[in-house]
CSV table of C-alpha atoms and ligand atoms in Angstrom, one decimal:
chain,number,residue,atom,x,y,z
A,19,MET,CA,80.2,86.5,-71.5
A,20,LEU,CA,80.5,83.2,-73.4
A,21,THR,CA,84.1,82.0,-73.4
A,22,ILE,CA,84.8,78.5,-74.6
A,23,ARG,CA,88.2,77.0,-75.0
A,24,PHE,CA,87.6,75.0,-78.1
A,25,ASP,CA,90.4,72.8,-79.4
A,26,ASN,CA,89.3,71.9,-82.9
A,27,SER,CA,91.4,69.0,-84.1
A,28,TYR,CA,89.0,68.0,-86.9
A,29,ALA,CA,89.2,71.4,-88.5
A,30,ARG,CA,92.9,71.5,-88.0
A,31,GLU,CA,93.9,68.1,-89.1
A,32,LEU,CA,91.4,67.1,-91.7
A,33,GLU,CA,91.3,70.0,-94.1
A,34,GLY,CA,89.5,69.0,-97.3
A,35,MET,CA,87.1,66.7,-95.5
A,36,TYR,CA,84.6,69.4,-94.6
A,37,ILE,CA,83.3,72.7,-95.6
A,38,PRO,CA,83.7,75.7,-93.2
A,39,TRP,CA,80.2,77.0,-92.7
A,40,THR,CA,77.9,78.9,-90.4
A,41,GLY,CA,74.3,78.5,-89.4
A,42,GLN,CA,71.4,80.6,-90.4
A,43,PRO,CA,70.4,83.2,-87.8
A,44,ALA,CA,67.4,82.1,-85.7
A,45,PRO,CA,64.9,85.0,-85.7
A,46,SER,CA,63.9,84.6,-82.1
A,47,PRO,CA,65.8,82.0,-80.1
A,48,LYS,CA,64.3,80.7,-76.9
A,49,LEU,CA,66.0,78.2,-74.6
A,50,LEU,CA,63.7,75.2,-74.1
A,51,ILE,CA,65.9,73.0,-72.1
A,52,LEU,CA,69.6,73.0,-71.0
A,53,ASN,CA,71.4,70.0,-69.6
A,54,GLU,CA,73.2,71.7,-66.7
A,55,PRO,CA,75.1,68.7,-65.4
A,56,LEU,CA,76.5,68.1,-68.9
A,57,ALA,CA,77.4,71.8,-69.3
A,58,GLU,CA,79.3,71.6,-66.0
A,59,GLU,CA,81.1,68.4,-67.2
A,60,LEU,CA,82.2,70.3,-70.3
A,61,GLY,CA,83.4,73.2,-68.2
A,62,LEU,CA,80.7,75.5,-69.7
A,63,ASP,CA,78.9,78.1,-67.7
A,64,PRO,CA,75.1,77.3,-67.9
A,65,LYS,CA,74.3,81.0,-67.4
A,66,ALA,CA,76.4,82.0,-70.3
A,67,LEU,CA,74.9,79.3,-72.5
A,68,ALA,CA,71.5,80.6,-71.6
A,69,GLY,CA,72.5,84.2,-72.4
A,70,THR,CA,72.3,86.0,-75.8
A,71,ASP,CA,75.7,84.8,-77.0
A,72,GLY,CA,75.1,81.3,-75.7
A,73,LEU,CA,71.8,81.0,-77.6
A,74,ALA,CA,73.4,82.5,-80.7
A,75,MET,CA,76.0,79.7,-80.6
A,76,LEU,CA,73.4,77.0,-79.7
A,77,THR,CA,71.4,77.9,-82.8
A,78,GLY,CA,74.3,78.4,-85.1
A,79,SER,CA,73.5,82.1,-85.6
A,80,ALA,CA,76.8,83.5,-84.4
A,81,MET,CA,79.8,81.7,-83.0
A,82,PRO,CA,82.5,82.6,-80.5
A,83,GLU,CA,85.8,83.3,-82.1
A,84,THR,CA,87.3,80.1,-80.9
A,85,ALA,CA,84.8,78.0,-82.8
A,86,THR,CA,85.4,76.7,-86.3
A,87,PRO,CA,82.0,75.7,-87.4
A,88,LEU,CA,82.0,73.3,-90.3
A,89,ALA,CA,79.8,70.8,-92.2
A,90,MET,CA,81.4,67.3,-92.3
A,91,ALA,CA,81.4,65.3,-95.5
A,92,TYR,CA,80.2,61.7,-95.4
A,93,ALA,CA,78.5,59.2,-97.5
A,94,GLY,CA,76.3,56.3,-96.5
A,95,HIS,CA,74.3,53.2,-97.3
A,96,GLN,CA,70.7,54.0,-96.5
A,97,PHE,CA,68.4,51.0,-96.4
A,98,GLY,CA,71.1,49.2,-98.4
A,99,GLY,CA,71.5,51.7,-101.2
A,100,PHE,CA,74.7,53.7,-101.4
A,101,SER,CA,74.6,57.5,-101.5
A,102,PRO,CA,78.1,58.7,-102.3
A,103,GLN,CA,77.4,62.2,-100.8
A,104,LEU,CA,75.3,62.9,-97.8
A,105,GLY,CA,77.2,65.0,-95.3
A,106,ASP,CA,75.9,67.5,-92.7
A,107,GLY,CA,72.9,68.8,-94.5
A,108,ARG,CA,71.3,70.3,-91.5
A,109,ALA,CA,74.0,70.2,-88.9
A,110,LEU,CA,77.3,71.8,-88.0
A,111,LEU,CA,80.3,70.8,-86.0
A,112,VAL,CA,80.9,73.8,-83.8
A,113,GLY,CA,84.1,72.7,-82.3
A,114,GLU,CA,85.7,70.3,-79.7
A,115,ILE,CA,86.0,70.7,-76.0
A,116,VAL,CA,88.3,68.8,-73.7
A,117,ASP,CA,86.0,68.1,-70.8
A,118,ARG,CA,86.7,68.0,-67.1
A,119,ASN,CA,87.7,64.4,-67.3
A,120,GLY,CA,90.2,65.1,-70.1
A,121,HIS,CA,87.9,63.6,-72.8
A,122,ARG,CA,87.6,65.3,-76.2
A,123,ARG,CA,83.9,66.0,-77.0
A,124,ASP,CA,82.3,67.4,-80.2
A,125,LEU,CA,79.8,70.1,-79.8
A,126,HIS,CA,77.4,69.7,-82.7
A,127,LEU,CA,74.2,71.4,-83.8
A,128,LYS,CA,71.3,69.8,-85.6
A,129,GLY,CA,68.8,72.0,-87.4
A,130,SER,CA,71.1,75.1,-87.8
A,131,GLY,CA,70.2,75.8,-91.4
A,132,PRO,CA,71.2,74.6,-94.9
A,133,THR,CA,74.7,73.7,-95.9
A,134,PRO,CA,76.3,72.7,-99.2
A,135,PHE,CA,75.3,69.1,-98.3
A,136,SER,CA,71.6,69.9,-97.9
A,137,ARG,CA,70.6,68.4,-101.3
A,138,GLY,CA,67.4,70.4,-101.5
A,139,GLY,CA,66.5,70.0,-97.9
A,140,ASP,CA,65.8,73.1,-95.7
A,141,GLY,CA,68.6,72.3,-93.2
A,142,LYS,CA,66.1,72.8,-90.4
A,143,ALA,CA,64.7,70.6,-87.6
A,144,ALA,CA,61.3,70.6,-86.0
A,145,LEU,CA,60.6,70.9,-82.3
A,146,GLY,CA,59.2,67.4,-81.9
A,147,PRO,CA,62.1,65.4,-83.3
A,148,VAL,CA,64.6,67.7,-81.5
A,149,LEU,CA,63.0,67.0,-78.1
A,150,ARG,CA,62.6,63.3,-79.0
A,151,GLU,CA,66.4,63.0,-79.5
A,152,TYR,CA,66.9,64.9,-76.3
A,153,ILE,CA,64.7,62.5,-74.3
A,154,MET,CA,66.0,59.3,-76.0
A,155,SER,CA,69.7,60.1,-75.8
A,156,GLU,CA,69.6,61.2,-72.2
A,157,ALA,CA,67.5,58.1,-71.3
A,158,MET,CA,70.1,55.9,-73.0
A,159,HIS,CA,72.9,57.6,-71.1
A,160,ALA,CA,71.1,57.1,-67.8
A,161,LEU,CA,70.6,53.4,-68.7
A,162,GLY,CA,74.4,53.1,-69.0
A,163,ILE,CA,74.5,52.8,-72.8
A,164,PRO,CA,77.2,54.6,-74.9
A,165,THR,CA,75.4,57.5,-76.7
A,166,THR,CA,75.7,61.0,-77.9
A,167,ARG,CA,74.3,63.4,-75.3
A,168,ALA,CA,71.9,66.3,-75.5
A,169,LEU,CA,73.2,69.6,-74.2
A,170,ALA,CA,70.4,71.9,-75.2
A,171,ALA,CA,67.3,72.4,-77.2
A,172,VAL,CA,66.5,75.9,-78.5
A,173,ALA,CA,63.4,77.0,-80.3
A,174,THR,CA,64.3,79.2,-83.3
A,175,GLY,CA,61.1,81.2,-83.5
A,176,GLU,CA,60.8,80.0,-87.1
A,177,THR,CA,58.2,77.8,-88.8
A,178,VAL,CA,59.5,74.7,-90.5
A,179,ARG,CA,57.5,73.2,-93.3
A,180,ARG,CA,57.0,69.4,-93.2
A,181,GLU,CA,53.6,67.8,-94.0
A,182,THR,CA,52.3,70.6,-91.8
A,183,ALA,CA,53.9,73.8,-90.5
A,184,LEU,CA,55.9,73.1,-87.3
A,185,PRO,CA,57.9,75.1,-84.8
A,186,GLY,CA,61.6,75.0,-85.6
A,187,ALA,CA,64.3,74.1,-83.1
A,188,VAL,CA,68.0,73.3,-82.9
A,189,LEU,CA,69.5,70.4,-80.9
A,190,ALA,CA,73.0,70.9,-79.4
A,191,ARG,CA,74.5,67.5,-79.0
A,192,VAL,CA,77.7,66.3,-77.6
A,193,ALA,CA,79.6,63.2,-78.9
A,194,SER,CA,83.0,61.6,-78.4
A,195,SER,CA,83.2,62.3,-82.2
A,196,HIS,CA,81.0,62.4,-85.3
A,197,LEU,CA,83.2,60.0,-87.3
A,198,ARG,CA,80.9,57.5,-89.0
A,199,VAL,CA,81.3,54.5,-91.2
A,200,GLY,CA,79.9,56.8,-93.9
A,201,THR,CA,82.8,59.3,-93.4
A,202,PHE,CA,85.2,56.6,-94.5
A,203,GLN,CA,82.9,55.5,-97.4
A,204,PHE,CA,82.9,59.1,-98.7
A,205,PHE,CA,86.6,59.0,-99.4
A,206,LEU,CA,86.7,55.4,-100.6
A,207,ALA,CA,84.0,56.2,-103.1
A,208,ARG,CA,86.1,59.1,-104.5
A,209,GLY,CA,89.2,57.0,-104.6
A,210,GLU,CA,91.0,59.4,-102.3
A,211,THR,CA,93.3,57.0,-100.5
A,212,ALA,CA,95.6,59.7,-99.0
A,213,ARG,CA,92.6,61.4,-97.3
A,214,LEU,CA,91.2,58.0,-96.2
A,215,ARG,CA,94.6,57.3,-94.5
A,216,ARG,CA,94.6,60.7,-92.8
A,217,LEU,CA,91.0,60.1,-91.6
A,218,ALA,CA,91.8,56.7,-90.3
A,219,ASP,CA,95.0,57.9,-88.5
A,220,TYR,CA,92.9,60.7,-87.0
A,221,ALA,CA,90.2,58.3,-85.9
A,222,ILE,CA,92.8,56.0,-84.3
A,223,ARG,CA,94.4,58.9,-82.4
A,224,ARG,CA,91.1,59.9,-81.2
A,225,HIS,CA,89.4,56.6,-80.3
A,226,ASP,CA,92.2,54.0,-80.1
A,227,PRO,CA,95.3,56.0,-79.3
A,228,ASP,CA,97.2,52.9,-78.1
A,229,LEU,CA,97.2,51.7,-81.8
A,230,ASP,CA,98.8,55.0,-83.1
A,231,GLY,CA,101.9,54.4,-85.2
A,232,HIS,CA,101.6,50.6,-85.1
A,233,ALA,CA,102.3,48.9,-88.5
A,234,ASP,CA,99.1,46.9,-88.3
A,235,ARG,CA,97.0,49.7,-86.9
A,236,TYR,CA,94.2,49.7,-89.6
A,237,ALA,CA,93.4,46.0,-89.2
A,238,ALA,CA,93.5,46.4,-85.4
A,239,PHE,CA,91.3,49.5,-85.6
A,240,LEU,CA,88.7,47.5,-87.6
A,241,ARG,CA,88.6,44.9,-84.9
A,242,ARG,CA,88.1,47.6,-82.2
A,243,VAL,CA,85.2,49.1,-84.1
A,244,ILE,CA,83.7,45.7,-84.6
A,245,ALA,CA,84.0,45.0,-80.8
A,246,ARG,CA,82.4,48.4,-79.9
A,247,GLN,CA,79.5,48.0,-82.3
A,248,MET,CA,78.8,44.4,-81.2
A,249,ALA,CA,78.9,45.5,-77.5
A,250,LEU,CA,76.7,48.4,-78.2
A,251,VAL,CA,74.0,46.4,-80.0
A,252,ALA,CA,74.0,43.8,-77.2
A,253,GLN,CA,73.2,46.7,-74.8
A,254,TRP,CA,70.4,47.9,-77.1
A,255,MET,CA,68.9,44.4,-77.2
A,256,ALA,CA,69.1,44.1,-73.4
A,257,VAL,CA,66.9,47.2,-72.9
A,258,GLY,CA,64.7,46.6,-75.9
A,259,PHE,CA,65.9,49.6,-77.9
A,260,VAL,CA,65.1,49.7,-81.6
A,261,HIS,CA,67.3,52.2,-83.4
A,262,GLY,CA,65.2,52.2,-86.5
A,263,VAL,CA,67.6,53.6,-89.1
A,264,MET,CA,70.9,51.8,-88.9
A,265,ASN,CA,72.3,53.3,-92.0
A,266,THR,CA,76.1,53.4,-92.3
A,267,ASP,CA,76.0,57.2,-91.8
A,268,ASN,CA,74.3,56.6,-88.5
A,269,CYS,CA,77.0,54.1,-87.3
A,270,ALA,CA,79.6,55.9,-85.2
A,271,ILE,CA,83.2,54.7,-85.0
A,272,SER,CA,83.2,55.6,-81.3
A,273,GLY,CA,80.6,52.9,-80.5
A,274,GLU,CA,78.1,55.5,-79.3
A,275,THR,CA,74.5,55.3,-80.3
A,276,ILE,CA,74.0,58.2,-82.8
A,277,ASP,CA,71.1,59.8,-84.7
A,278,TYR,CA,67.9,59.3,-82.8
A,279,GLY,CA,65.3,59.4,-85.5
A,280,PRO,CA,62.5,56.8,-85.6
A,281,CYS,CA,63.8,54.9,-82.6
A,282,ALA,CA,61.7,53.5,-79.9
A,283,PHE,CA,61.7,51.0,-77.0
A,284,LEU,CA,59.9,47.7,-77.2
A,285,ASP,CA,56.7,47.4,-75.1
A,286,ALA,CA,55.2,44.1,-76.0
A,287,TYR,CA,58.0,41.7,-76.7
A,288,ASP,CA,58.2,40.9,-80.4
A,289,PRO,CA,61.5,40.1,-81.9
A,290,LYS,CA,60.3,41.4,-85.3
A,291,ALA,CA,59.2,44.8,-83.9
A,292,VAL,CA,59.6,47.7,-86.2
A,293,PHE,CA,58.4,51.2,-85.4
A,294,SER,CA,59.6,53.3,-88.3
A,295,SER,CA,57.1,54.3,-90.9
A,296,ILE,CA,59.7,54.0,-93.7
A,297,ASP,CA,61.1,50.6,-92.7
A,298,GLN,CA,58.5,48.6,-94.6
A,299,HIS,CA,60.4,45.4,-95.0
A,300,GLY,CA,61.6,45.3,-91.4
A,301,ARG,CA,65.3,45.7,-92.4
A,302,TYR,CA,66.0,47.4,-89.0
A,303,ALA,CA,63.7,45.3,-86.9
A,304,TYR,CA,64.7,44.6,-83.3
A,305,ASP,CA,66.1,41.1,-84.0
A,306,GLN,CA,67.9,42.3,-87.2
A,307,GLN,CA,70.1,44.8,-85.3
A,308,PRO,CA,73.1,42.5,-84.7
A,309,VAL,CA,73.0,41.4,-88.3
A,310,LEU,CA,72.9,45.0,-89.6
A,311,ALA,CA,75.6,46.1,-87.3
A,312,GLN,CA,77.8,43.4,-88.8
A,313,TRP,CA,76.8,44.5,-92.2
A,314,ASN,CA,77.8,48.1,-91.4
A,315,VAL,CA,81.2,47.2,-90.0
A,316,ALA,CA,81.8,45.1,-93.2
A,317,ARG,CA,81.3,48.4,-95.1
A,318,LEU,CA,84.0,49.9,-92.9
A,319,ALA,CA,86.3,47.0,-93.6
A,320,GLU,CA,86.0,47.7,-97.3
A,321,THR,CA,87.2,51.2,-96.8
A,322,LEU,CA,90.3,50.0,-94.8
A,323,LEU,CA,91.5,47.4,-97.3
A,324,PRO,CA,93.6,50.0,-99.3
A,325,LEU,CA,95.2,51.2,-96.1
A,326,ILE,CA,95.9,47.7,-94.7
A,327,ASN,CA,97.6,46.7,-97.9
A,328,PRO,CA,98.3,49.7,-100.2
A,329,GLU,CA,100.1,47.5,-102.9
A,330,ASP,CA,97.4,44.9,-103.1
A,331,PRO,CA,94.1,45.7,-101.2
A,332,GLU,CA,92.6,42.4,-102.3
A,333,ALA,CA,95.3,40.6,-100.3
A,334,ALA,CA,94.0,42.3,-97.2
A,335,LEU,CA,90.6,40.8,-97.7
A,336,PRO,CA,90.9,37.4,-96.1
A,337,ASP,CA,92.0,38.8,-92.7
A,338,ALA,CA,89.3,41.5,-92.8
A,339,GLN,CA,86.8,38.9,-93.7
A,340,ASP,CA,87.9,36.8,-90.7
A,341,ALA,CA,87.4,39.9,-88.5
A,342,ILE,CA,83.9,40.4,-89.8
A,343,GLU,CA,83.0,36.7,-89.5
A,344,GLU,CA,84.0,36.8,-85.8
A,345,ALA,CA,81.5,39.6,-85.2
A,346,PRO,CA,78.5,37.3,-84.5
A,347,ASP,CA,80.5,35.5,-81.8
A,348,ILE,CA,81.6,38.7,-80.2
A,349,TYR,CA,78.0,39.8,-80.2
A,350,ALA,CA,76.7,36.5,-78.8
A,351,GLY,CA,79.2,36.7,-76.0
A,352,ALA,CA,78.2,40.3,-75.1
A,353,TRP,CA,74.5,39.5,-75.4
A,354,ARG,CA,74.9,36.5,-73.1
A,355,VAL,CA,76.5,38.6,-70.5
A,356,GLN,CA,73.9,41.4,-70.8
A,357,MET,CA,70.9,39.0,-70.8
A,358,GLY,CA,72.5,36.8,-68.1
A,359,ARG,CA,72.7,39.8,-65.8
A,360,LYS,CA,69.1,40.5,-66.4
A,361,LEU,CA,68.4,37.0,-65.1
A,362,GLY,CA,70.8,37.5,-62.1
A,363,LEU,CA,73.8,35.7,-63.5
A,364,GLU,CA,77.2,37.2,-62.9
A,365,SER,CA,78.6,35.9,-66.1
A,366,ALA,CA,76.4,33.7,-68.2
A,367,ASP,CA,78.0,31.2,-70.5
A,368,THR,CA,76.9,29.2,-73.5
A,369,ALA,CA,75.2,26.6,-71.2
A,370,ASP,CA,72.9,29.4,-70.0
A,371,GLU,CA,71.7,30.4,-73.4
A,372,GLY,CA,68.6,28.1,-73.1
A,373,LEU,CA,67.6,29.8,-69.9
A,374,ILE,CA,67.7,33.2,-71.6
A,375,THR,CA,66.0,32.2,-74.8
A,376,GLY,CA,63.5,30.2,-72.7
A,377,PHE,CA,62.4,33.4,-71.0
A,378,LEU,CA,62.3,35.4,-74.2
A,379,SER,CA,60.0,32.7,-75.7
A,380,LEU,CA,57.6,33.0,-72.8
A,381,LEU,CA,57.5,36.7,-73.4
A,382,ALA,CA,57.1,36.4,-77.1
A,383,GLY,CA,54.3,33.8,-76.7
A,384,GLU,CA,52.2,36.2,-74.7
A,385,ARG,CA,53.5,39.5,-76.2
A,386,ALA,CA,54.3,40.4,-72.6
A,387,ASP,CA,55.8,43.7,-71.8
A,388,PHE,CA,59.6,43.4,-72.2
A,389,THR,CA,60.8,45.9,-69.5
A,390,GLY,CA,58.0,45.2,-67.1
A,391,SER,CA,58.5,41.4,-67.2
A,392,PHE,CA,62.2,41.5,-66.6
A,393,ALA,CA,61.6,44.1,-63.8
A,394,THR,CA,59.4,41.6,-61.9
A,395,LEU,CA,62.1,38.9,-61.9
A,396,ALA,CA,64.1,40.4,-59.0
A,397,ALA,CA,61.1,39.9,-56.8
A,398,ALA,CA,60.7,36.4,-58.1
A,399,ALA,CA,64.3,35.6,-57.2
A,400,ARG,CA,63.3,36.7,-53.6
A,401,GLY,CA,60.4,34.3,-53.7
A,402,ASP,CA,57.6,36.6,-54.8
A,403,ASP,CA,56.2,35.2,-58.1
A,404,ALA,CA,53.1,37.2,-58.2
A,405,GLY,CA,54.4,39.8,-60.7
A,406,ILE,CA,55.6,37.4,-63.3
A,407,ARG,CA,52.6,35.1,-62.9
A,408,ASP,CA,50.4,38.1,-63.7
A,409,ARG,CA,52.2,38.5,-67.0
A,410,ILE,CA,52.6,35.0,-68.2
A,411,ALA,CA,49.4,33.0,-68.6
A,412,ASP,CA,51.0,29.7,-69.7
A,413,ARG,CA,51.4,28.4,-66.1
A,414,SER,CA,53.1,25.1,-66.9
A,415,ALA,CA,55.7,26.6,-69.2
A,416,LEU,CA,56.3,29.4,-66.6
A,417,ASP,CA,56.7,26.9,-63.8
A,418,ASP,CA,59.2,24.8,-65.7
A,419,TRP,CA,61.2,27.9,-66.5
A,420,LEU,CA,61.1,29.3,-63.0
A,421,GLY,CA,62.2,25.9,-61.7
A,422,ALA,CA,65.2,25.7,-63.9
A,423,TRP,CA,66.1,29.4,-63.3
A,424,ARG,CA,65.9,29.0,-59.5
A,425,LYS,CA,68.2,26.1,-59.6
A,426,ARG,CA,70.6,28.1,-61.7
A,427,ILE,CA,70.7,31.2,-59.6
A,428,ALA,CA,71.1,29.1,-56.4
A,429,ARG,CA,74.5,28.1,-57.8
A,430,GLU,CA,75.6,31.8,-58.1
A,431,THR,CA,78.0,33.1,-55.5
A,432,GLY,CA,75.7,34.7,-52.9
A,433,GLY,CA,72.7,32.7,-54.2
A,434,ALA,CA,69.3,34.1,-55.1
A,435,ALA,CA,69.7,37.1,-52.8
A,436,ARG,CA,72.8,38.4,-54.6
A,437,ALA,CA,71.3,37.5,-57.9
A,438,ALA,CA,68.3,39.7,-57.1
A,439,GLU,CA,70.5,42.6,-56.3
A,440,ARG,CA,72.3,42.1,-59.6
A,441,MET,CA,68.9,42.0,-61.4
A,442,SER,CA,67.9,45.3,-59.9
A,443,ARG,CA,70.9,46.9,-61.4
A,444,ALA,CA,70.4,45.3,-64.8
A,445,ASN,CA,66.7,45.6,-65.4
A,446,PRO,CA,65.4,49.1,-65.7
A,447,VAL,CA,62.1,50.0,-64.0
A,448,TYR,CA,61.6,53.0,-66.2
A,449,ILE,CA,62.1,53.4,-69.9
A,450,PRO,CA,60.9,56.3,-72.1
A,451,ARG,CA,57.5,54.7,-72.8
A,452,ASN,CA,56.2,55.5,-76.3
A,453,HIS,CA,53.0,57.1,-75.1
A,454,ARG,CA,54.9,59.1,-72.5
A,455,VAL,CA,57.3,60.5,-75.1
A,456,GLU,CA,54.4,61.4,-77.4
A,457,ALA,CA,52.5,63.1,-74.5
A,458,ALA,CA,55.6,65.1,-73.6
A,459,LEU,CA,56.1,66.2,-77.2
A,460,ALA,CA,52.4,67.1,-77.6
A,461,SER,CA,52.5,69.3,-74.5
A,462,ALA,CA,55.7,71.0,-75.6
A,463,HIS,CA,53.9,72.0,-78.8
A,464,GLU,CA,51.4,73.7,-76.4
A,465,ASP,CA,54.2,75.5,-74.6
A,466,ASP,CA,53.9,73.2,-71.6
A,467,LEU,CA,57.3,71.7,-70.9
A,468,ALA,CA,56.3,70.2,-67.5
A,469,PRO,CA,55.7,66.7,-68.8
A,470,LEU,CA,59.0,66.7,-70.7
A,471,HIS,CA,60.9,67.7,-67.5
A,472,GLU,CA,59.0,65.1,-65.5
A,473,LEU,CA,59.8,62.4,-68.0
A,474,LEU,CA,63.5,63.4,-68.1
A,475,GLU,CA,63.6,63.5,-64.3
A,476,VAL,CA,62.1,59.9,-64.1
A,477,MET,CA,64.6,58.7,-66.6
A,478,ARG,CA,67.6,60.1,-64.7
A,479,GLN,CA,67.4,57.0,-62.4
A,480,PRO,CA,65.9,54.3,-64.5
A,481,TYR,CA,67.0,51.4,-62.2
A,482,THR,CA,65.6,52.8,-59.0
A,483,ARG,CA,61.9,52.3,-58.3
A,484,ARG,CA,60.4,55.3,-56.6
A,485,ALA,CA,57.0,55.8,-54.9
A,486,GLY,CA,54.5,57.8,-56.8
A,487,LEU,CA,55.9,56.9,-60.2
A,488,GLU,CA,53.9,53.7,-60.8
A,489,ALA,CA,52.3,55.2,-63.9
A,490,PHE,CA,55.7,55.5,-65.6
A,491,GLU,CA,56.2,51.7,-65.3
A,492,ARG,CA,53.0,50.9,-67.2
A,493,PRO,CA,52.9,50.2,-70.9
A,494,ALA,CA,50.7,52.3,-73.1
A,495,PRO,CA,47.0,52.0,-72.7
A,496,ASP,CA,45.2,49.9,-75.3
A,497,ASP,CA,43.7,52.9,-77.0
A,498,PHE,CA,47.2,54.2,-77.8
A,499,GLY,CA,47.3,51.6,-80.6
A,500,PRO,CA,50.3,50.4,-82.5
A,501,TYR,CA,53.2,52.9,-82.4
A,502,VAL,CA,54.6,54.4,-85.6
A,503,THR,CA,57.7,56.7,-85.6
A,504,TYR,CA,58.8,59.0,-88.4
A,505,CYS,CA,62.2,60.3,-89.5
A,506,GLY,CA,61.2,63.8,-90.3
A,507,THR,CA,63.9,65.6,-88.2
B,617,AMP,P1,69.5,61.2,-91.1
B,617,AMP,O1,68.1,60.8,-91.5
B,617,AMP,O2,69.4,62.2,-89.9
B,617,AMP,O3,70.4,60.2,-90.8
B,617,AMP,O4,70.0,62.1,-92.3
B,617,AMP,C1,70.4,61.6,-93.5
B,617,AMP,C2,71.0,62.7,-94.4
B,617,AMP,O5,69.9,63.6,-94.8
B,617,AMP,C3,72.0,63.5,-93.8
B,617,AMP,O6,73.0,63.8,-94.8
B,617,AMP,C4,71.3,64.8,-93.4
B,617,AMP,O7,72.1,65.9,-93.3
B,617,AMP,C5,70.3,64.9,-94.5
B,617,AMP,N1,69.0,65.6,-94.1
B,617,AMP,C6,68.0,65.2,-93.3
B,617,AMP,N2,67.1,66.1,-93.1
B,617,AMP,C7,67.5,67.2,-93.8
B,617,AMP,C8,67.0,68.5,-93.9
B,617,AMP,N3,65.8,68.9,-93.4
B,617,AMP,N4,67.7,69.4,-94.6
B,617,AMP,C9,68.9,69.1,-95.2
B,617,AMP,N5,69.4,67.8,-95.1
B,617,AMP,C10,68.8,66.9,-94.4
B,618,MG,MG1,72.2,60.6,-89.9
């Protein structure tokens, strides 16, 4: 029996901001993968989830009585152009669960069938993109980066038409909420200030409860969201993650990474790296991510002006502008700390920036593997340079940099030895390498889930090098070619 104690605050408190809806029955649901530790964390019984009622819920076919499935309304700037109505076109919010740690989590389905927001789309998701999101989001979580989680992937038994016919699937994901910048934009665009206020107060109760009821809460909330986004993007940069589609509807108020579409991890370091087939002008390139995150929070700021100063929204502008203009400094501080740790520094300051950018220039000059190069540095701190020397051909530039770096880490408390320990905790050995992800998805299409499970298992401990997993450290073979990702979920 599937019994779930949902507590659906969104449905209860934000009437008029969603459409109650149910999914389309899946003809022949088959569980592909279930995240048992996450199920336990949510207080859900993995066996019940894998049973008939569980699979009905996880595909959106039939819901437990306590669920209030709904399609959320939102708008969004996509590649800079505003769409006043997007919304859950192939997704449903099933309900909210207060987990074992007392945290409220959304249970959400992607690929559960058309909704009133589908705009001509089929409301479905294909197997490949569903498993891709599963792999990438769980890898990000294991890397210690705020993210939505993957609870389950279920094949529907249906064929989904894209460029070719593909097997259909539904992803069940878990998030601290699905409130996006685009959710606020939806109500601003319609001039619905009362709803905007209800939404903002709800978001504050959910994500920044200490601000609840304060007179200046909306301005303070804006600063919180800015801080979360800047910290998040700094973490992306530190692991070489390229989100690929940083539209405002894919920018979560919670500060979690959301909507894994054409995302990928850097292999060869190139600040201009773009993987997404549709990002032809490099709008969401690796090095553009901090700028775009700032752009996104500026769109949130616009929606909050009429709440900050209802009589005269224009008068709220200078202060909001200040908050937005502080974003690059907040980002730079977070980035310095992240990148400093990768070089063994407990808390890097502005004087260390040259050391960080110096190493990145070495990598860029040789298009060296980003993850692999950082992963060799802990050994270099212990005196073994062979790894990094293998990767950087420009000996004199490398020697200069190593000299300066050694001097700097010697000044850290505990010296180079402690720095090396810090580096092992900051530099992942394993990332979901593009060729590994593709291989896992290709096998899944042949009903072989072993490579998927193996990759997920490797990624559960990305910072711990283990014997026998050398192949997972290596970048793609040359014949893999340049990597291109597609939205197509
Ligand atoms: P995304 O690319 O996932 O950020 O989605 C952008 C918007 O397109 C959202 O409103 C989605 O609900 C909608 N969308 C994407 N794919 C489909 C589909 N197959 N059917 C209906 N709506 C879709
Ligand atoms: Mg989206």
